[in-house]
Short mmCIF file of C-alpha atoms in Angstrom, two decimals:
data_model
loop_
_atom_site.label_atom_id
_atom_site.label_comp_id
_atom_site.label_asym_id
_atom_site.label_seq_id
_atom_site.Cartn_x
_atom_site.Cartn_y
_atom_site.Cartn_z
CA MET A 1 -82.43 -83.70 -218.42
CA SER A 2 -86.16 -83.77 -219.19
CA GLU A 3 -86.28 -87.55 -218.67
CA LYS A 4 -84.48 -87.20 -215.34
CA ILE A 5 -86.88 -84.50 -214.15
CA LYS A 6 -89.94 -86.38 -215.38
CA THR A 7 -88.92 -89.59 -213.62
CA GLY A 8 -88.08 -87.65 -210.46
CA VAL A 9 -91.52 -86.00 -210.41
CA ILE A 10 -93.26 -89.36 -210.88
CA ILE A 11 -91.24 -90.96 -208.07
CA PHE A 12 -91.92 -88.04 -205.72
CA ALA A 13 -95.65 -88.08 -206.54
CA ALA A 14 -95.79 -91.82 -205.85
CA LEU A 15 -94.05 -91.26 -202.51
CA LEU A 16 -96.52 -88.55 -201.56
CA PHE A 17 -99.42 -90.87 -202.41
CA LEU A 18 -98.00 -93.69 -200.30
CA LEU A 19 -97.30 -91.36 -197.39
CA TYR A 20 -100.82 -89.96 -197.65
CA ILE A 21 -102.29 -93.48 -197.48
CA ASN A 22 -99.90 -94.23 -194.62
CA SER A 23 -100.53 -97.98 -194.56
CA TYR A 24 -98.18 -99.59 -192.04
CA ILE A 25 -98.16 -102.99 -193.72
CA LEU A 26 -98.02 -101.62 -197.29
CA ASN A 27 -95.08 -99.37 -196.44
CA PHE A 28 -93.29 -102.33 -194.85
CA ILE A 29 -93.77 -104.38 -198.02
CA ILE A 30 -92.66 -101.55 -200.31
CA LEU A 31 -89.53 -100.94 -198.24
CA GLY A 32 -88.85 -104.67 -198.47
CA VAL A 33 -89.04 -104.41 -202.26
CA VAL A 34 -86.64 -101.46 -202.12
CA LEU A 35 -84.29 -103.58 -200.02
CA GLY A 36 -84.47 -106.41 -202.53
CA PHE A 37 -83.53 -104.25 -205.53
CA ALA A 38 -80.88 -102.31 -203.61
CA PHE A 39 -79.29 -105.49 -202.25
CA LEU A 40 -79.07 -107.09 -205.70
CA GLU A 41 -77.46 -103.95 -207.11
CA ALA A 42 -75.02 -103.88 -204.18
CA LEU A 43 -73.98 -107.46 -204.96
CA LYS A 44 -72.86 -106.28 -208.40
CA LEU A 45 -70.98 -103.31 -206.97
CA TYR A 46 -69.20 -105.55 -204.45
CA ASP A 47 -68.57 -108.15 -207.19
CA ILE A 48 -70.34 -110.91 -205.26
CA ASP A 49 -71.82 -113.62 -207.47
CA ASN A 50 -74.49 -115.06 -205.19
CA LYS A 51 -77.98 -113.64 -205.65
CA ASN A 52 -79.40 -116.07 -203.11
CA LEU A 53 -77.99 -113.84 -200.36
CA VAL A 54 -80.89 -111.44 -200.96
CA TYR A 55 -83.27 -114.00 -199.43
CA ILE A 56 -81.30 -113.86 -196.18
CA ALA A 57 -81.54 -110.06 -196.09
CA ILE A 58 -85.30 -110.21 -196.76
CA ALA A 59 -85.83 -112.98 -194.20
CA PHE A 60 -84.20 -110.94 -191.44
CA TYR A 61 -86.08 -107.85 -192.64
CA THR A 62 -89.40 -109.60 -191.92
CA LEU A 63 -88.30 -109.89 -188.28
CA ALA A 64 -87.98 -106.09 -188.17
CA PHE A 65 -91.78 -105.91 -188.37
CA PHE A 66 -92.02 -107.48 -184.91
CA THR A 67 -88.99 -106.12 -183.07
CA ASN A 68 -86.30 -103.41 -183.07
CA PRO A 69 -84.88 -103.18 -186.64
CA LEU A 70 -81.41 -102.16 -185.46
CA PHE A 71 -80.95 -105.30 -183.38
CA VAL A 72 -82.29 -107.40 -186.24
CA ALA A 73 -79.73 -105.85 -188.60
CA LEU A 74 -76.89 -106.55 -186.17
CA LEU A 75 -78.16 -110.09 -185.64
CA CYS A 76 -78.15 -110.56 -189.42
CA ILE A 77 -74.52 -109.47 -189.71
CA LEU A 78 -73.44 -111.64 -186.74
CA THR A 79 -75.20 -114.62 -188.31
CA ILE A 80 -73.40 -114.13 -191.62
CA ALA A 81 -70.08 -113.71 -189.78
CA ALA A 82 -70.75 -116.92 -187.85
CA VAL A 83 -71.42 -118.84 -191.07
CA ILE A 84 -68.21 -117.47 -192.63
CA ALA A 85 -66.26 -118.56 -189.55
CA HIS A 86 -67.90 -122.00 -189.59
CA ILE A 87 -67.05 -122.76 -193.22
CA LYS A 88 -63.63 -121.07 -192.92
CA SER A 89 -64.33 -118.84 -195.89
CA ASP A 90 -61.79 -116.21 -196.94
CA ASN A 91 -64.47 -114.16 -198.66
CA MET A 92 -65.18 -111.62 -195.92
CA LYS A 93 -66.61 -109.12 -198.40
CA ILE A 94 -69.80 -111.17 -198.37
CA ILE A 95 -70.71 -109.19 -195.22
CA ALA A 96 -70.53 -105.86 -197.09
CA PRO A 97 -74.05 -105.83 -198.63
CA PHE A 98 -75.50 -106.73 -195.23
CA VAL A 99 -73.92 -103.56 -193.85
CA TYR A 100 -74.66 -101.29 -196.82
CA PRO A 101 -77.40 -100.93 -197.93
CA THR A 102 -79.15 -103.35 -195.55
CA ILE A 103 -78.63 -101.68 -192.16
CA PRO A 104 -79.66 -98.17 -193.32
CA ILE A 105 -82.83 -99.58 -194.94
CA TYR A 106 -83.67 -101.32 -191.67
CA LEU A 107 -83.13 -97.95 -189.97
CA ILE A 108 -85.53 -96.26 -192.40
CA TRP A 109 -88.17 -98.71 -191.22
CA MET A 110 -87.17 -97.96 -187.63
CA LEU A 111 -87.64 -94.23 -188.28
CA TYR A 112 -91.12 -94.79 -189.69
CA SER A 113 -92.29 -97.35 -187.14
CA GLU A 114 -91.08 -95.41 -184.08
CA PHE A 115 -91.56 -91.76 -185.10
CA GLY A 116 -94.29 -91.90 -187.76
CA VAL A 117 -94.85 -90.82 -191.32
CA ALA A 118 -94.21 -87.10 -190.67
CA PHE A 119 -90.60 -87.80 -189.68
CA LEU A 120 -90.09 -90.20 -192.57
CA PHE A 121 -91.22 -87.41 -194.88
CA TRP A 122 -88.81 -85.07 -193.12
CA LEU A 123 -85.96 -87.35 -194.21
CA ILE A 124 -87.32 -87.48 -197.75
CA ILE A 125 -87.85 -83.72 -198.07
CA ILE A 126 -84.36 -82.86 -196.77
CA VAL A 127 -82.49 -85.28 -199.03
CA ALA A 128 -84.70 -84.57 -202.05
CA SER A 129 -84.27 -80.81 -201.61
CA SER A 130 -80.53 -81.23 -201.22
CA ASP A 131 -80.28 -83.42 -204.33
CA THR A 132 -82.36 -80.99 -206.37
CA GLY A 133 -80.45 -77.94 -205.15
CA ALA A 134 -77.09 -79.61 -205.81
CA TYR A 135 -78.16 -80.65 -209.31
CA PHE A 136 -79.37 -77.25 -210.49
CA VAL A 137 -76.79 -75.12 -208.71
CA GLY A 138 -74.03 -77.38 -209.96
CA LYS A 139 -75.43 -77.36 -213.49
CA PHE A 140 -75.64 -73.60 -213.80
CA PHE A 141 -72.90 -72.37 -211.46
CA GLY A 142 -70.61 -75.32 -210.85
CA LYS A 143 -66.95 -74.80 -211.79
CA ARG A 144 -64.71 -76.49 -209.22
CA SER A 145 -64.71 -80.28 -208.84
CA PHE A 146 -65.68 -81.54 -205.40
CA SER A 147 -64.26 -85.06 -205.32
CA PRO A 148 -62.32 -87.51 -207.52
CA SER A 149 -64.93 -90.14 -206.64
CA SER A 150 -67.58 -88.12 -208.46
CA PRO A 151 -66.08 -85.66 -210.99
CA ASN A 152 -69.51 -84.31 -211.96
CA LYS A 153 -70.07 -82.95 -208.46
CA THR A 154 -68.85 -79.43 -207.86
CA ILE A 155 -68.13 -77.46 -204.71
CA GLU A 156 -70.78 -74.94 -205.77
CA GLY A 157 -73.34 -77.70 -206.30
CA VAL A 158 -72.63 -79.28 -202.93
CA ALA A 159 -72.93 -75.91 -201.19
CA GLY A 160 -76.23 -75.23 -202.98
CA GLY A 161 -77.56 -78.65 -202.04
CA LEU A 162 -76.54 -78.23 -198.42
CA LEU A 163 -78.23 -74.83 -198.26
CA CYS A 164 -81.47 -76.03 -199.91
CA GLY A 165 -81.68 -79.13 -197.74
CA THR A 166 -81.05 -77.16 -194.54
CA VAL A 167 -83.51 -74.34 -195.29
CA ILE A 168 -86.37 -76.45 -196.59
CA GLY A 169 -85.77 -79.12 -193.96
CA THR A 170 -85.87 -76.49 -191.20
CA ILE A 171 -89.10 -74.98 -192.49
CA TYR A 172 -90.77 -78.40 -192.62
CA GLY A 173 -89.28 -79.47 -189.29
CA LEU A 174 -90.81 -76.46 -187.53
CA CYS A 175 -94.21 -77.67 -188.74
CA ILE A 176 -93.91 -81.05 -187.01
CA SER A 177 -91.71 -80.40 -183.97
CA ASP A 178 -90.43 -77.81 -181.53
CA GLY A 179 -86.93 -76.50 -180.93
CA PHE A 180 -85.49 -74.31 -183.67
CA PHE A 181 -81.82 -75.05 -182.95
CA GLN A 182 -82.27 -78.82 -182.91
CA ILE A 183 -84.38 -78.71 -186.08
CA LEU A 184 -81.78 -76.55 -187.82
CA CYS A 185 -78.94 -78.87 -186.78
CA THR A 186 -80.96 -81.92 -187.80
CA SER A 187 -81.72 -80.54 -191.25
CA PHE A 188 -78.10 -79.55 -191.79
CA LEU A 189 -76.70 -82.90 -190.66
CA VAL A 190 -79.18 -84.94 -192.70
CA ALA A 191 -78.41 -82.87 -195.80
CA PHE A 192 -74.68 -83.12 -195.08
CA PHE A 193 -74.63 -86.87 -194.64
CA GLY A 194 -77.04 -87.30 -197.54
CA ILE A 195 -74.45 -85.69 -199.81
CA TRP A 196 -71.75 -88.04 -198.52
CA GLY A 197 -74.10 -90.98 -198.99
CA ASP A 198 -74.36 -90.05 -202.65
CA LEU A 199 -70.58 -89.69 -202.84
CA PHE A 200 -70.04 -93.10 -201.23
CA GLU A 201 -72.22 -94.80 -203.81
CA SER A 202 -70.32 -92.95 -206.56
CA TYR A 203 -67.13 -94.37 -205.06
CA LEU A 204 -68.52 -97.91 -205.22
CA LYS A 205 -69.56 -97.42 -208.84
CA ARG A 206 -66.12 -96.10 -209.79
CA GLN A 207 -64.49 -99.06 -208.09
CA ASN A 208 -66.62 -101.29 -210.31
CA GLU A 209 -66.28 -99.00 -213.35
CA VAL A 210 -70.03 -98.56 -213.93
CA LYS A 211 -72.02 -95.37 -214.48
CA ASP A 212 -75.16 -96.44 -212.61
CA SER A 213 -75.99 -99.15 -210.11
CA GLY A 214 -78.82 -100.29 -212.40
CA ASP A 215 -81.38 -99.13 -214.96
CA LEU A 216 -84.58 -99.36 -212.93
CA PHE A 217 -85.45 -95.65 -213.21
CA PRO A 218 -85.01 -93.86 -216.58
CA GLY A 219 -82.60 -90.95 -216.21
CA HIS A 220 -81.80 -91.88 -212.62
CA GLY A 221 -80.22 -95.32 -212.81
CA GLY A 222 -80.90 -98.03 -210.27
CA MET A 223 -82.47 -98.23 -206.83
CA LEU A 224 -79.21 -97.40 -205.05
CA ASP A 225 -78.80 -94.34 -207.28
CA ARG A 226 -82.15 -93.09 -205.99
CA ILE A 227 -81.79 -93.88 -202.28
CA ASP A 228 -78.06 -93.43 -201.61
CA GLY A 229 -78.52 -90.09 -199.83
CA TYR A 230 -81.27 -91.48 -197.60
CA LEU A 231 -79.07 -94.37 -196.48
CA PHE A 232 -76.61 -92.00 -194.81
CA GLY A 233 -79.18 -89.33 -193.96
CA VAL A 234 -81.40 -91.65 -191.91
CA VAL A 235 -78.54 -92.37 -189.50
CA ALA A 236 -78.04 -88.64 -188.90
CA LEU A 237 -81.78 -88.10 -188.41
CA LEU A 238 -82.18 -90.92 -185.91
CA TRP A 239 -79.13 -89.71 -184.03
CA THR A 240 -80.42 -86.14 -183.71
CA LEU A 241 -83.87 -87.39 -182.68
CA SER A 242 -82.18 -89.14 -179.74
CA TRP A 243 -80.89 -85.82 -178.37
#
C-alpha cells in the first residue's frame, strides 16, 4: 500500500510540474511516449506479436500535431484496414490496439490542444479523485463485489469513487468555467466512464490472465494500468464540452 501511494504521489507531482510548465511541444512528446508504452502493453493484452506496429501508431500521432487528432486516428484505422484487405489477412484483431488505446490518447491531445491545460487538468483531477476515492472506500468499507471482470472492485468502492470524482470535479470545474448543471453532469460522466475504463482494462487483463499490463510503475503496474480511466473519461469530457 505504501509503495502504491508513494508512486502515485510522485506521478501526480510530476504531472503538476508538467502542467505548470505548460510546454505545448514537450507535452506532445510526453503524450507520444505514453502512447508508445501503452500501445506495446496493449499488443501483449491482445496477443499480437508484432512490436513494429507501434511505429505506425507513433507516425500517425505526429500528424496530430498539425491537424485534427480525431481525423488522424480514423485515418490510421482505415489505413490499417486497407492493408489487411490488400494482403487478405484473417488477423482482424490487429486493428484493436489502434482503437484502444490509440484513439483515446489522440483525443487527450485534442482536449489539450483545443481547450487548454486547465481542461486537461480537469480530466486528470476527476479521474484521479475517483480512483483514490474508490480505492480507499473500497478498502475500508467494501463488501459486495462489483464485477466478475475485477473481483477486487466493490459496489461501495465504485460509489465512493463516483462521489469523490463528481464532487471534486465540480468544485474545480466551477473555477474554470460557467454553468453549474453542465459542470456537474460533466464531472459525473467523466468519473462514471473513468470507472468503466478501468473495468475494461481489467477485462483485457483477465482475458490474457495477467495481473498488470506491465511493471513500469511500482505498485501500479504498467502504463495502461495508470491511464485506463482517462482513456474512457476523455471521450465523455469532450462530448460534454460540445454541448
